[in-house]
Amino acid sequence: EYTSTPDVSFVPDVLNNVDYSDTSAIVPVRCDSFGYIKPVYKVAFMMPFYENLEPSINVSSAYKMKAEGDYPSFQFIHFYEGFLIAADSMAKLGMNIELFVYDTMNDTATVRRITQKPEFKNLDLIIGPLYTQNLHIVAKAIRGTQTRLVNPFSLNTSLLEANPNLFFLQPLVASKADQMLNYIKDSLANANVIILHNSKRDEVYLA
């Protein structure tokens, strides 16, 4: 766990039996303005940094150094660095953030311990965690509160139905298909379009 008060290739969920065409739980929200109501916003960042694997990282020589992709934590450190850039931009606009960074280690017991921490009850925003089981735990922990939960990579729309404060950033396959069809209709009306697929469920849906 890391706690700070700044002025400010991921591994996706492996989801089964997801109805990509079900958009009934999605409600459009206007995001073109924001007012800073609170003097300080408490934000938690939950990612599997795998701090327990740190001793295996050896950069003492080129011979002992592995490729970046061989270290699981590096996949998420890049995303965290991007988040810090965004947080710094918000700080320059006058938003004060108290940031809590948690290493979930992709472990459900660790995630449960994090949700029991005193500061967890007063968070304004949570980014993460990854993987469906961990997301279920956090979504249940904040149910009935005003905490917003943003999951950057999940596509499991069933989670949205019982969690009005849960937001997804990944566009659904159905949304991608609609936008593609609109583009073909508007810009390629007279073109011959050939769609190839290999019988995977999501590709069949697009076709």
CSV table of C-alpha atoms in Angstrom, one decimal:
chain,number,residue,atom,x,y,z
A,1,GLU,CA,0.0,0.0,0.0
A,2,TYR,CA,1.2,3.5,-0.8
A,3,THR,CA,-0.4,6.7,0.4
A,4,SER,CA,0.4,10.2,-0.9
A,5,THR,CA,-1.1,13.6,-1.1
A,6,PRO,CA,0.0,15.0,-4.4
A,7,ASP,CA,-1.1,18.4,-5.8
A,8,VAL,CA,-2.7,16.1,-7.7
A,9,SER,CA,-0.2,-3.7,-22.9
A,10,PHE,CA,-2.6,-4.3,-19.8
A,11,VAL,CA,-4.1,-7.8,-19.1
A,12,PRO,CA,-7.8,-7.6,-19.7
A,13,ASP,CA,-10.5,-9.6,-17.9
A,14,VAL,CA,-11.1,-13.0,-19.2
A,15,LEU,CA,-14.9,-12.9,-19.5
A,16,ASN,CA,-17.2,-15.7,-20.4
A,17,ASN,CA,-20.8,-15.7,-21.4
A,18,VAL,CA,-21.0,-11.9,-21.8
A,19,ASP,CA,-23.9,-10.6,-23.9
A,20,TYR,CA,-22.1,-7.9,-25.9
A,21,SER,CA,-25.3,-6.8,-27.5
A,22,ASP,CA,-27.0,-6.0,-24.2
A,23,THR,CA,-26.9,-2.2,-23.7
A,24,SER,CA,-30.0,-1.9,-21.5
A,25,ALA,CA,-27.9,-1.0,-18.4
A,26,ILE,CA,-26.0,1.9,-20.2
A,27,VAL,CA,-27.3,5.4,-19.5
A,28,PRO,CA,-25.7,8.3,-21.3
A,29,VAL,CA,-24.1,10.9,-19.0
A,30,ARG,CA,-23.0,14.4,-19.9
A,31,CYS,CA,-19.3,14.9,-19.1
A,32,ASP,CA,-18.6,18.2,-20.7
A,33,SER,CA,-18.3,20.2,-17.5
A,34,PHE,CA,-17.2,19.7,-13.9
A,35,GLY,CA,-17.4,21.8,-10.8
A,36,TYR,CA,-15.0,21.5,-7.9
A,37,ILE,CA,-17.4,21.2,-5.0
A,38,LYS,CA,-15.1,19.7,-2.4
A,39,PRO,CA,-11.8,21.1,-1.2
A,40,VAL,CA,-10.1,17.7,-1.5
A,41,TYR,CA,-11.1,14.6,-3.4
A,42,LYS,CA,-10.1,11.2,-2.1
A,43,VAL,CA,-9.1,8.9,-4.9
A,44,ALA,CA,-8.0,5.3,-4.7
A,45,PHE,CA,-6.0,3.6,-7.5
A,46,MET,CA,-6.2,-0.2,-7.3
A,47,MET,CA,-3.9,-2.2,-9.6
A,48,PRO,CA,-2.0,-5.5,-9.4
A,49,PHE,CA,1.5,-4.1,-9.1
A,50,TYR,CA,2.7,-7.5,-7.7
A,51,GLU,CA,5.0,-5.9,-5.1
A,52,ASN,CA,5.7,-9.5,-3.8
A,53,LEU,CA,7.5,-10.3,-7.0
A,54,GLU,CA,9.9,-7.3,-6.7
A,55,PRO,CA,12.9,-9.5,-5.5
A,56,SER,CA,12.8,-11.3,-8.8
A,57,ILE,CA,13.5,-8.0,-10.7
A,58,ASN,CA,17.3,-8.0,-11.3
A,59,VAL,CA,18.7,-5.2,-13.4
A,60,SER,CA,22.3,-5.5,-12.2
A,61,SER,CA,23.5,-6.6,-15.6
A,62,ALA,CA,22.2,-7.0,-19.2
A,63,TYR,CA,22.6,-10.8,-18.8
A,64,LYS,CA,20.3,-11.0,-15.7
A,65,MET,CA,17.8,-8.4,-17.0
A,66,LYS,CA,14.6,-9.9,-18.5
A,67,ALA,CA,12.4,-8.3,-21.1
A,68,GLU,CA,9.9,-5.8,-19.7
A,69,GLY,CA,7.0,-8.1,-20.6
A,70,ASP,CA,8.3,-10.8,-18.3
A,71,TYR,CA,7.6,-8.7,-15.3
A,72,PRO,CA,3.8,-8.6,-14.6
A,73,SER,CA,3.9,-5.3,-12.6
A,74,PHE,CA,5.3,-3.4,-15.6
A,75,GLN,CA,2.1,-3.9,-17.5
A,76,PHE,CA,0.2,-1.8,-14.9
A,77,ILE,CA,3.0,0.7,-14.0
A,78,HIS,CA,2.6,2.3,-17.4
A,79,PHE,CA,-1.1,2.8,-16.8
A,80,TYR,CA,-0.4,4.2,-13.4
A,81,GLU,CA,2.0,6.7,-14.9
A,82,GLY,CA,-0.6,7.8,-17.4
A,83,PHE,CA,-3.1,8.3,-14.5
A,84,LEU,CA,-0.5,10.5,-12.7
A,85,ILE,CA,-0.2,12.7,-15.8
A,86,ALA,CA,-4.0,13.1,-15.8
A,87,ALA,CA,-4.1,13.8,-12.1
A,88,ASP,CA,-1.4,16.4,-12.5
A,89,SER,CA,-3.4,18.1,-15.3
A,90,MET,CA,-6.5,18.2,-13.0
A,91,ALA,CA,-4.3,19.7,-10.2
A,92,LYS,CA,-3.3,22.5,-12.5
A,93,LEU,CA,-7.0,23.2,-13.1
A,94,GLY,CA,-7.4,23.6,-9.3
A,95,MET,CA,-8.5,20.2,-8.2
A,96,ASN,CA,-6.9,18.9,-5.0
A,97,ILE,CA,-6.5,15.1,-4.8
A,98,GLU,CA,-5.6,12.9,-1.9
A,99,LEU,CA,-4.4,9.7,-3.6
A,100,PHE,CA,-4.3,6.2,-2.1
A,101,VAL,CA,-2.4,3.6,-4.2
A,102,TYR,CA,-3.1,0.0,-3.5
A,103,ASP,CA,-1.4,-3.1,-4.8
A,104,THR,CA,-4.2,-5.7,-5.2
A,105,MET,CA,-1.7,-8.4,-6.4
A,106,ASN,CA,-4.7,-9.9,-8.2
A,107,ASP,CA,-5.6,-11.6,-4.9
A,108,THR,CA,-9.2,-11.5,-3.6
A,109,ALA,CA,-8.1,-11.7,0.0
A,110,THR,CA,-5.9,-8.7,-0.5
A,111,VAL,CA,-8.7,-6.8,-2.1
A,112,ARG,CA,-11.0,-7.5,0.8
A,113,ARG,CA,-8.4,-6.2,3.3
A,114,ILE,CA,-8.1,-3.0,1.3
A,115,THR,CA,-11.9,-2.5,1.4
A,116,GLN,CA,-11.8,-2.7,5.2
A,117,LYS,CA,-9.4,0.1,5.6
A,118,PRO,CA,-10.8,3.2,7.4
A,119,GLU,CA,-10.2,5.6,4.5
A,120,PHE,CA,-12.0,3.3,2.1
A,121,LYS,CA,-15.4,4.4,3.4
A,122,ASN,CA,-14.8,8.0,2.5
A,123,LEU,CA,-13.4,7.7,-1.0
A,124,ASP,CA,-14.9,9.8,-3.8
A,125,LEU,CA,-13.4,7.8,-6.7
A,126,ILE,CA,-11.9,4.4,-7.2
A,127,ILE,CA,-10.0,3.4,-10.4
A,128,GLY,CA,-9.7,-0.3,-10.7
A,129,PRO,CA,-9.4,-3.0,-9.7
A,130,LEU,CA,-8.9,-5.4,-12.6
A,131,TYR,CA,-10.4,-8.8,-13.0
A,132,THR,CA,-14.1,-9.6,-12.4
A,133,GLN,CA,-13.8,-11.2,-9.0
A,134,ASN,CA,-12.0,-8.2,-7.5
A,135,LEU,CA,-14.4,-5.8,-9.2
A,136,HIS,CA,-17.3,-7.6,-7.6
A,137,ILE,CA,-15.7,-7.3,-4.1
A,138,VAL,CA,-15.1,-3.5,-4.5
A,139,ALA,CA,-18.5,-2.9,-6.1
A,140,LYS,CA,-20.2,-4.6,-3.2
A,141,ALA,CA,-18.1,-2.7,-0.6
A,142,ILE,CA,-19.2,0.7,-2.0
A,143,ARG,CA,-22.8,-0.1,-2.5
A,144,GLY,CA,-25.0,2.5,-0.9
A,145,THR,CA,-22.2,5.1,-0.8
A,146,GLN,CA,-21.5,8.0,-3.2
A,147,THR,CA,-18.1,6.5,-4.2
A,148,ARG,CA,-17.7,6.3,-8.0
A,149,LEU,CA,-16.0,3.2,-9.3
A,150,VAL,CA,-14.2,3.3,-12.7
A,151,ASN,CA,-13.0,0.1,-14.3
A,152,PRO,CA,-10.7,0.8,-17.3
A,153,PHE,CA,-10.9,-2.5,-19.1
A,154,SER,CA,-13.9,-4.6,-18.2
A,155,LEU,CA,-16.7,-5.4,-20.7
A,156,ASN,CA,-19.0,-7.3,-18.3
A,157,THR,CA,-22.2,-5.2,-18.6
A,158,SER,CA,-24.0,-7.4,-16.1
A,159,LEU,CA,-22.0,-5.6,-13.4
A,160,LEU,CA,-23.6,-2.3,-14.3
A,161,GLU,CA,-27.2,-3.3,-13.5
A,162,ALA,CA,-26.8,-3.3,-9.7
A,163,ASN,CA,-24.1,-0.7,-9.5
A,164,PRO,CA,-25.3,2.8,-10.6
A,165,ASN,CA,-21.9,4.3,-9.5
A,166,LEU,CA,-19.9,1.9,-11.7
A,167,PHE,CA,-18.4,3.2,-14.9
A,168,PHE,CA,-16.7,1.4,-17.8
A,169,LEU,CA,-14.2,3.1,-20.2
A,170,GLN,CA,-14.0,0.3,-22.7
A,171,PRO,CA,-16.4,0.7,-25.6
A,172,LEU,CA,-18.7,-2.3,-26.0
A,173,VAL,CA,-18.5,-4.4,-29.1
A,174,ALA,CA,-22.1,-3.3,-29.9
A,175,SER,CA,-21.1,0.3,-29.7
A,176,LYS,CA,-18.1,-0.3,-32.0
A,177,ALA,CA,-20.4,-2.1,-34.5
A,178,ASP,CA,-22.9,0.8,-34.5
A,179,GLN,CA,-20.2,3.4,-35.1
A,180,MET,CA,-18.7,1.3,-37.9
A,181,LEU,CA,-22.1,0.9,-39.6
A,182,ASN,CA,-22.8,4.6,-39.3
A,183,TYR,CA,-19.4,5.4,-40.9
A,184,ILE,CA,-20.1,3.0,-43.8
A,185,LYS,CA,-23.5,4.5,-44.3
A,186,ASP,CA,-22.3,8.1,-44.2
A,187,SER,CA,-18.9,7.9,-45.8
A,188,LEU,CA,-18.9,4.6,-47.9
A,189,ALA,CA,-22.4,4.5,-49.2
A,190,ASN,CA,-21.4,3.4,-52.7
A,191,ALA,CA,-18.5,1.1,-51.6
A,192,ASN,CA,-18.5,-2.7,-51.7
A,193,VAL,CA,-17.7,-3.8,-48.2
A,194,ILE,CA,-16.4,-7.3,-47.4
A,195,ILE,CA,-16.3,-8.5,-43.8
A,196,LEU,CA,-14.2,-11.5,-42.9
A,197,HIS,CA,-14.4,-13.3,-39.6
A,198,ASN,CA,-13.1,-16.6,-38.1
A,199,SER,CA,-16.3,-17.6,-36.3
A,200,LYS,CA,-15.4,-16.1,-33.0
A,201,ARG,CA,-18.5,-15.0,-31.1
A,202,ASP,CA,-17.7,-11.2,-31.1
A,203,GLU,CA,-16.6,-11.3,-34.7
A,204,VAL,CA,-19.8,-13.1,-35.8
A,205,TYR,CA,-21.8,-10.4,-34.0
A,206,LEU,CA,-20.0,-7.6,-35.9
A,207,ALA,CA,-20.5,-9.4,-39.2
